[in-house]
């Protein structure tokens, strides 16, 4: 099976990020970029499918050149080759999905896997928009993927509020991954050295004929209010009184 | 662990690394954060080695990663290897020691001095962590002066060698599948490969250490142990040069590794100082504590640049053993100072296993005198600059 995995570089979620004083974005100096954790799960799932039934895993990313480091990480994990659509920073979900759709049309994979959302903007849109642009079926928030009838269709377990919902989708399709689908492997040292020799094709975004003009504009970013300290109450009566009169939630 | 999740980089040291070197460090750092930090205190407290990590580190290619790919190794640069040591020792010196011994002291001599058959037999298995090695040079009475060793190998009829003697302070000794053993012969010092279970060979573990508690340290005892010349002797190592060349490899890794331990202590102290309130202010706002932090980060930064430069020289093939001595001497020394200073900043908390500092400080006490004592490295540098040996 030929699998295309779209990944996005994001600031390391283990680090504390600061918002720029003018509220226009976050301070990225000295912040390590990593593969978005949900995308990493997508890479892992693609590698497991390939290990089970053979095929090819192609990594795809859209964004500035610096993203090469995260692409190399995915290659070091075991992907076969990569495509980078070199584009400016800060594209909105629709523009990214349009670029992905162009590459999908060229590559004709049997399956596209993406993270359900990136942990930087938490948009949760690209997979869905991509499926719509391609007119492909989509299975989002996957926690289990099974292939049936010689890869003609897949059963995908989806994490919903009520529990696991299993849906059937014909291939080709778009799948987005949830947290519990798998635990991604580390990039091994020999894998890192092998990744050096793997193909990374760079496509200038302008060559794809996509209208990437933003439809969404970020007006400002602000930190959540600092939490004030809590207070102890003597009994239930006082608690109820405070909830009624001070917090005004009752 | 806390707010500082990246290595200390005051001088833009990471900008000097290649893409592969950065990736190697990320993998190692992630591995240490996820697999080592949560369990290492328990192992140090109970004086046990986290053996379940051996195959995991093999899968990741952590053993002998600077050896060629044809033996299942990664073929990394020496700088990438150094960064791996940095991250492993940020976890614990025991892990870095395990990997140092496996890669630099066992795989390296087999690769450098072994026959093709020995290389093909041992290297792929050792790279995968399926065979463990140890290195027997030091003896109870011969530490800094290994040339005086008493362990002897005598050639017998039928292509066999008979080994008698004992080795001490041997990392991985009791868990090793193969020991690289240096012994005196009629022909000078030669290296042998003694396999676990060879009749007359025992490797009792030395318990009761207050340092490197998560590492296995053993004695090796040889009573009429017979090895086959073809499989059990390293054909291309003659004289003390053989074992000393291995030590240069291991010391190179230690020069990097010690910085990892220092970094863990510094970052712990920094975070603690920013959060610990005394007299209504974080203790980080007091000049005496700031001085400690400034000295720590300065020494770590100097050490990083020294190690990196040494690594680049090693990649060019021009690095000398006395340059390695300088880096080992300096970086372990400053790491020990950083650990002690960090300990004082945490007060009583600094002695608890909840924080890594006392464990690192105790480990570094060993690292300070193993693989060439601090004093011997000082004398090697002294000999280099004066032309006069103070110890021979």
PDB file of N, CA, C and O in Angstrom, chain B residues 226-277:
ATOM      1  N   UNK B 226      41.568 -21.485  29.616  1.00  0.00           N
ATOM      2  CA  UNK B 226      42.173 -21.748  28.310  1.00  0.00           C
ATOM      3  C   UNK B 226      41.351 -21.121  27.198  1.00  0.00           C
ATOM      4  O   UNK B 226      40.127 -21.277  27.163  1.00  0.00           O
ATOM      5  N   UNK B 227      42.024 -20.385  26.336  1.00  0.00           N
ATOM      6  CA  UNK B 227      41.342 -19.853  25.150  1.00  0.00           C
ATOM      7  C   UNK B 227      42.092 -20.265  23.900  1.00  0.00           C
ATOM      8  O   UNK B 227      43.299 -20.483  23.922  1.00  0.00           O
ATOM      9  N   UNK B 228      41.308 -20.357  22.843  1.00  0.00           N
ATOM     10  CA  UNK B 228      41.822 -20.751  21.555  1.00  0.00           C
ATOM     11  C   UNK B 228      42.493 -19.540  20.900  1.00  0.00           C
ATOM     12  O   UNK B 228      41.927 -18.455  20.896  1.00  0.00           O
ATOM     13  N   UNK B 229      43.685 -19.728  20.352  1.00  0.00           N
ATOM     14  CA  UNK B 229      44.394 -18.575  19.781  1.00  0.00           C
ATOM     15  C   UNK B 229      43.593 -17.915  18.651  1.00  0.00           C
ATOM     16  O   UNK B 229      43.513 -16.699  18.552  1.00  0.00           O
ATOM     17  N   UNK B 230      42.969 -18.742  17.828  1.00  0.00           N
ATOM     18  CA  UNK B 230      42.301 -18.194  16.659  1.00  0.00           C
ATOM     19  C   UNK B 230      41.065 -17.369  17.009  1.00  0.00           C
ATOM     20  O   UNK B 230      40.836 -16.298  16.452  1.00  0.00           O
ATOM     21  N   UNK B 231      40.283 -17.865  17.958  1.00  0.00           N
ATOM     22  CA  UNK B 231      39.062 -17.129  18.297  1.00  0.00           C
ATOM     23  C   UNK B 231      39.261 -16.237  19.515  1.00  0.00           C
ATOM     24  O   UNK B 231      38.545 -15.244  19.686  1.00  0.00           O
ATOM     25  N   UNK B 232      40.233 -16.570  20.362  1.00  0.00           N
ATOM     26  CA  UNK B 232      40.326 -15.916  21.670  1.00  0.00           C
ATOM     27  C   UNK B 232      41.470 -14.945  21.837  1.00  0.00           C
ATOM     28  O   UNK B 232      41.673 -14.432  22.935  1.00  0.00           O
ATOM     29  N   UNK B 233      42.232 -14.672  20.784  1.00  0.00           N
ATOM     30  CA  UNK B 233      43.310 -13.699  20.934  1.00  0.00           C
ATOM     31  C   UNK B 233      43.155 -12.634  19.860  1.00  0.00           C
ATOM     32  O   UNK B 233      42.837 -12.923  18.708  1.00  0.00           O
ATOM     33  N   UNK B 234      43.329 -11.369  20.249  1.00  0.00           N
ATOM     34  CA  UNK B 234      43.258 -10.287  19.263  1.00  0.00           C
ATOM     35  C   UNK B 234      44.588 -10.265  18.506  1.00  0.00           C
ATOM     36  O   UNK B 234      45.630  -9.964  19.085  1.00  0.00           O
ATOM     37  N   UNK B 235      44.574 -10.602  17.208  1.00  0.00           N
ATOM     38  CA  UNK B 235      45.850 -10.800  16.509  1.00  0.00           C
ATOM     39  C   UNK B 235      46.667  -9.527  16.332  1.00  0.00           C
ATOM     40  O   UNK B 235      47.887  -9.589  16.222  1.00  0.00           O
ATOM     41  N   UNK B 236      46.005  -8.368  16.312  1.00  0.00           N
ATOM     42  CA  UNK B 236      46.733  -7.173  15.883  1.00  0.00           C
ATOM     43  C   UNK B 236      47.064  -6.175  16.989  1.00  0.00           C
ATOM     44  O   UNK B 236      47.450  -5.047  16.700  1.00  0.00           O
ATOM     45  N   UNK B 237      46.893  -6.569  18.249  1.00  0.00           N
ATOM     46  CA  UNK B 237      47.260  -5.663  19.346  1.00  0.00           C
ATOM     47  C   UNK B 237      48.526  -6.176  20.017  1.00  0.00           C
ATOM     48  O   UNK B 237      48.579  -7.321  20.457  1.00  0.00           O
ATOM     49  N   UNK B 238      49.546  -5.340  20.083  1.00  0.00           N
ATOM     50  CA  UNK B 238      50.794  -5.728  20.751  1.00  0.00           C
ATOM     51  C   UNK B 238      51.233  -4.602  21.663  1.00  0.00           C
ATOM     52  O   UNK B 238      51.327  -3.450  21.261  1.00  0.00           O
ATOM     53  N   UNK B 239      51.489  -4.951  22.920  1.00  0.00           N
ATOM     54  CA  UNK B 239      51.993  -3.958  23.863  1.00  0.00           C
ATOM     55  C   UNK B 239      50.870  -3.148  24.489  1.00  0.00           C
ATOM     56  O   UNK B 239      49.689  -3.333  24.179  1.00  0.00           O
ATOM     57  N   UNK B 240      51.284  -2.242  25.364  1.00  0.00           N
ATOM     58  CA  UNK B 240      50.340  -1.444  26.138  1.00  0.00           C
ATOM     59  C   UNK B 240      49.545  -0.466  25.259  1.00  0.00           C
ATOM     60  O   UNK B 240      48.510   0.030  25.651  1.00  0.00           O
ATOM     61  N   UNK B 241      50.106  -0.220  24.056  1.00  0.00           N
ATOM     62  CA  UNK B 241      49.430   0.683  23.128  1.00  0.00           C
ATOM     63  C   UNK B 241      47.987   0.247  22.853  1.00  0.00           C
ATOM     64  O   UNK B 241      47.094   1.065  22.696  1.00  0.00           O
ATOM     65  N   UNK B 242      47.797  -1.088  22.774  1.00  0.00           N
ATOM     66  CA  UNK B 242      46.466  -1.626  22.479  1.00  0.00           C
ATOM     67  C   UNK B 242      45.435  -1.132  23.486  1.00  0.00           C
ATOM     68  O   UNK B 242      44.509  -0.380  23.124  1.00  0.00           O
ATOM     69  N   UNK B 243      45.593  -1.534  24.757  1.00  0.00           N
ATOM     70  CA  UNK B 243      44.600  -1.079  25.735  1.00  0.00           C
ATOM     71  C   UNK B 243      44.555   0.440  25.882  1.00  0.00           C
ATOM     72  O   UNK B 243      43.480   1.007  26.064  1.00  0.00           O
ATOM     73  N   UNK B 244      45.678   1.103  25.777  1.00  0.00           N
ATOM     74  CA  UNK B 244      45.660   2.560  25.948  1.00  0.00           C
ATOM     75  C   UNK B 244      44.873   3.249  24.835  1.00  0.00           C
ATOM     76  O   UNK B 244      44.187   4.242  25.075  1.00  0.00           O
ATOM     77  N   UNK B 245      44.927   2.683  23.622  1.00  0.00           N
ATOM     78  CA  UNK B 245      44.152   3.287  22.530  1.00  0.00           C
ATOM     79  C   UNK B 245      42.660   3.159  22.798  1.00  0.00           C
ATOM     80  O   UNK B 245      41.875   4.042  22.436  1.00  0.00           O
ATOM     81  N   UNK B 246      42.265   2.058  23.446  1.00  0.00           N
ATOM     82  CA  UNK B 246      40.847   1.889  23.799  1.00  0.00           C
ATOM     83  C   UNK B 246      40.444   2.938  24.835  1.00  0.00           C
ATOM     84  O   UNK B 246      39.366   3.523  24.770  1.00  0.00           O
ATOM     85  N   UNK B 247      41.335   3.140  25.800  1.00  0.00           N
ATOM     86  CA  UNK B 247      41.023   4.103  26.855  1.00  0.00           C
ATOM     87  C   UNK B 247      40.873   5.509  26.279  1.00  0.00           C
ATOM     88  O   UNK B 247      40.036   6.287  26.741  1.00  0.00           O
ATOM     89  N   UNK B 248      41.671   5.827  25.267  1.00  0.00           N
ATOM     90  CA  UNK B 248      41.526   7.147  24.640  1.00  0.00           C
ATOM     91  C   UNK B 248      40.116   7.300  24.069  1.00  0.00           C
ATOM     92  O   UNK B 248      39.491   8.355  24.191  1.00  0.00           O
ATOM     93  N   UNK B 249      39.602   6.224  23.454  1.00  0.00           N
ATOM     94  CA  UNK B 249      38.226   6.264  22.921  1.00  0.00           C
ATOM     95  C   UNK B 249      37.220   6.508  24.038  1.00  0.00           C
ATOM     96  O   UNK B 249      36.319   7.328  23.922  1.00  0.00           O
ATOM     97  N   UNK B 250      37.370   5.755  25.115  1.00  0.00           N
ATOM     98  CA  UNK B 250      36.400   5.848  26.204  1.00  0.00           C
ATOM     99  C   UNK B 250      36.496   7.209  26.891  1.00  0.00           C
ATOM    100  O   UNK B 250      35.484   7.814  27.244  1.00  0.00           O
ATOM    101  N   UNK B 251      37.710   7.701  27.066  1.00  0.00           N
ATOM    102  CA  UNK B 251      37.894   9.002  27.723  1.00  0.00           C
ATOM    103  C   UNK B 251      37.273  10.118  26.895  1.00  0.00           C
ATOM    104  O   UNK B 251      36.750  11.092  27.442  1.00  0.00           O
ATOM    105  N   UNK B 252      37.363   9.957  25.596  1.00  0.00           N
ATOM    106  CA  UNK B 252      36.726  10.952  24.720  1.00  0.00           C
ATOM    107  C   UNK B 252      35.223  11.017  25.041  1.00  0.00           C
ATOM    108  O   UNK B 252      34.647  12.101  25.185  1.00  0.00           O
ATOM    109  N   UNK B 253      34.590   9.859  25.169  1.00  0.00           N
ATOM    110  CA  UNK B 253      33.158   9.826  25.491  1.00  0.00           C
ATOM    111  C   UNK B 253      32.866  10.394  26.871  1.00  0.00           C
ATOM    112  O   UNK B 253      31.846  11.046  27.088  1.00  0.00           O
ATOM    113  N   UNK B 254      33.783  10.154  27.800  1.00  0.00           N
ATOM    114  CA  UNK B 254      33.580  10.665  29.166  1.00  0.00           C
ATOM    115  C   UNK B 254      33.643  12.195  29.184  1.00  0.00           C
ATOM    116  O   UNK B 254      32.896  12.852  29.914  1.00  0.00           O
ATOM    117  N   UNK B 255      34.534  12.756  28.355  1.00  0.00           N
ATOM    118  CA  UNK B 255      34.648  14.216  28.311  1.00  0.00           C
ATOM    119  C   UNK B 255      33.310  14.844  27.933  1.00  0.00           C
ATOM    120  O   UNK B 255      32.957  15.927  28.400  1.00  0.00           O
ATOM    121  N   UNK B 256      32.550  14.160  27.113  1.00  0.00           N
ATOM    122  CA  UNK B 256      31.192  14.619  26.761  1.00  0.00           C
ATOM    123  C   UNK B 256      30.191  14.243  27.851  1.00  0.00           C
ATOM    124  O   UNK B 256      29.333  15.037  28.219  1.00  0.00           O
ATOM    125  N   UNK B 257      30.281  13.017  28.299  1.00  0.00           N
ATOM    126  CA  UNK B 257      29.276  12.498  29.224  1.00  0.00           C
ATOM    127  C   UNK B 257      29.192  13.310  30.500  1.00  0.00           C
ATOM    128  O   UNK B 257      28.098  13.646  30.963  1.00  0.00           O
ATOM    129  N   UNK B 258      30.346  13.645  31.056  1.00  0.00           N
ATOM    130  CA  UNK B 258      30.361  14.379  32.327  1.00  0.00           C
ATOM    131  C   UNK B 258      29.569  15.678  32.216  1.00  0.00           C
ATOM    132  O   UNK B 258      28.919  16.117  33.174  1.00  0.00           O
ATOM    133  N   UNK B 259      29.586  16.286  31.034  1.00  0.00           N
ATOM    134  CA  UNK B 259      28.838  17.532  30.834  1.00  0.00           C
ATOM    135  C   UNK B 259      27.336  17.293  30.961  1.00  0.00           C
ATOM    136  O   UNK B 259      26.602  18.172  31.412  1.00  0.00           O
ATOM    137  N   UNK B 260      26.902  16.117  30.537  1.00  0.00           N
ATOM    138  CA  UNK B 260      25.478  15.801  30.655  1.00  0.00           C
ATOM    139  C   UNK B 260      25.058  15.758  32.117  1.00  0.00           C
ATOM    140  O   UNK B 260      24.012  16.303  32.499  1.00  0.00           O
ATOM    141  N   UNK B 261      25.891  15.129  32.953  1.00  0.00           N
ATOM    142  CA  UNK B 261      25.595  15.071  34.388  1.00  0.00           C
ATOM    143  C   UNK B 261      25.613  16.487  34.960  1.00  0.00           C
ATOM    144  O   UNK B 261      24.743  16.868  35.762  1.00  0.00           O
ATOM    145  N   UNK B 262      26.602  17.294  34.544  1.00  0.00           N
ATOM    146  CA  UNK B 262      26.699  18.669  35.040  1.00  0.00           C
ATOM    147  C   UNK B 262      25.470  19.469  34.632  1.00  0.00           C
ATOM    148  O   UNK B 262      24.905  20.220  35.436  1.00  0.00           O
ATOM    149  N   UNK B 263      25.030  19.272  33.402  1.00  0.00           N
ATOM    150  CA  UNK B 263      23.876  20.007  32.884  1.00  0.00           C
ATOM    151  C   UNK B 263      22.621  19.673  33.696  1.00  0.00           C
ATOM    152  O   UNK B 263      21.840  20.559  34.062  1.00  0.00           O
ATOM    153  N   UNK B 264      22.455  18.399  33.997  1.00  0.00           N
ATOM    154  CA  UNK B 264      21.288  17.987  34.794  1.00  0.00           C
ATOM    155  C   UNK B 264      21.319  18.673  36.161  1.00  0.00           C
ATOM    156  O   UNK B 264      20.289  19.136  36.666  1.00  0.00           O
ATOM    157  N   UNK B 265      22.487  18.747  36.765  1.00  0.00           N
ATOM    158  CA  UNK B 265      22.610  19.381  38.085  1.00  0.00           C
ATOM    159  C   UNK B 265      22.348  20.882  37.991  1.00  0.00           C
ATOM    160  O   UNK B 265      21.630  21.463  38.806  1.00  0.00           O
ATOM    161  N   UNK B 266      22.939  21.506  36.986  1.00  0.00           N
ATOM    162  CA  UNK B 266      22.773  22.956  36.815  1.00  0.00           C
ATOM    163  C   UNK B 266      21.302  23.311  36.583  1.00  0.00           C
ATOM    164  O   UNK B 266      20.755  24.217  37.216  1.00  0.00           O
ATOM    165  N   UNK B 267      20.663  22.569  35.675  1.00  0.00           N
ATOM    166  CA  UNK B 267      19.271  22.906  35.369  1.00  0.00           C
ATOM    167  C   UNK B 267      18.369  22.670  36.571  1.00  0.00           C
ATOM    168  O   UNK B 267      17.427  23.423  36.807  1.00  0.00           O
ATOM    169  N   UNK B 268      18.667  21.635  37.324  1.00  0.00           N
ATOM    170  CA  UNK B 268      17.881  21.363  38.529  1.00  0.00           C
ATOM    171  C   UNK B 268      18.053  22.506  39.527  1.00  0.00           C
ATOM    172  O   UNK B 268      17.079  22.996  40.120  1.00  0.00           O
ATOM    173  N   UNK B 269      19.293  22.949  39.708  1.00  0.00           N
ATOM    174  CA  UNK B 269      19.567  24.022  40.669  1.00  0.00           C
ATOM    175  C   UNK B 269      18.925  25.336  40.218  1.00  0.00           C
ATOM    176  O   UNK B 269      18.380  26.091  41.033  1.00  0.00           O
ATOM    177  N   UNK B 270      18.979  25.597  38.911  1.00  0.00           N
ATOM    178  CA  UNK B 270      18.397  26.835  38.383  1.00  0.00           C
ATOM    179  C   UNK B 270      16.886  26.864  38.625  1.00  0.00           C
ATOM    180  O   UNK B 270      16.329  27.840  39.124  1.00  0.00           O
ATOM    181  N   UNK B 271      16.255  25.760  38.282  1.00  0.00           N
ATOM    182  CA  UNK B 271      14.805  25.709  38.448  1.00  0.00           C
ATOM    183  C   UNK B 271      14.423  25.824  39.935  1.00  0.00           C
ATOM    184  O   UNK B 271      13.500  26.546  40.302  1.00  0.00           O
ATOM    185  N   UNK B 272      15.189  25.125  40.757  1.00  0.00           N
ATOM    186  CA  UNK B 272      14.914  25.160  42.194  1.00  0.00           C
ATOM    187  C   UNK B 272      15.074  26.591  42.724  1.00  0.00           C
ATOM    188  O   UNK B 272      14.241  27.097  43.484  1.00  0.00           O
ATOM    189  N   UNK B 273      16.157  27.245  42.299  1.00  0.00           N
ATOM    190  CA  UNK B 273      16.458  28.581  42.815  1.00  0.00           C
ATOM    191  C   UNK B 273      15.398  29.595  42.401  1.00  0.00           C
ATOM    192  O   UNK B 273      15.130  30.556  43.126  1.00  0.00           O
ATOM    193  N   UNK B 274      14.795  29.366  41.246  1.00  0.00           N
ATOM    194  CA  UNK B 274      13.757  30.292  40.792  1.00  0.00           C
ATOM    195  C   UNK B 274      12.443  30.090  41.550  1.00  0.00           C
ATOM    196  O   UNK B 274      11.621  30.998  41.634  1.00  0.00           O
ATOM    197  N   UNK B 275      12.259  28.911  42.091  1.00  0.00           N
ATOM    198  CA  UNK B 275      10.992  28.604  42.755  1.00  0.00           C
ATOM    199  C   UNK B 275      11.067  28.596  44.278  1.00  0.00           C
ATOM    200  O   UNK B 275      10.051  28.672  44.951  1.00  0.00           O
ATOM    201  N   UNK B 276      12.249  28.491  44.805  1.00  0.00           N
ATOM    202  CA  UNK B 276      12.411  28.405  46.253  1.00  0.00           C
ATOM    203  C   UNK B 276      12.404  29.812  46.859  1.00  0.00           C
ATOM    204  O   UNK B 276      13.269  30.634  46.548  1.00  0.00           O
ATOM    205  N   UNK B 277      11.396  30.075  47.679  1.00  0.00           N
ATOM    206  CA  UNK B 277      11.257  31.410  48.265  1.00  0.00           C
ATOM    207  C   UNK B 277      11.860  31.410  49.669  1.00  0.00           C
ATOM    208  O   UNK B 277      11.491  30.582  50.512  1.00  0.00           O
TER     209      UNK B 277
END
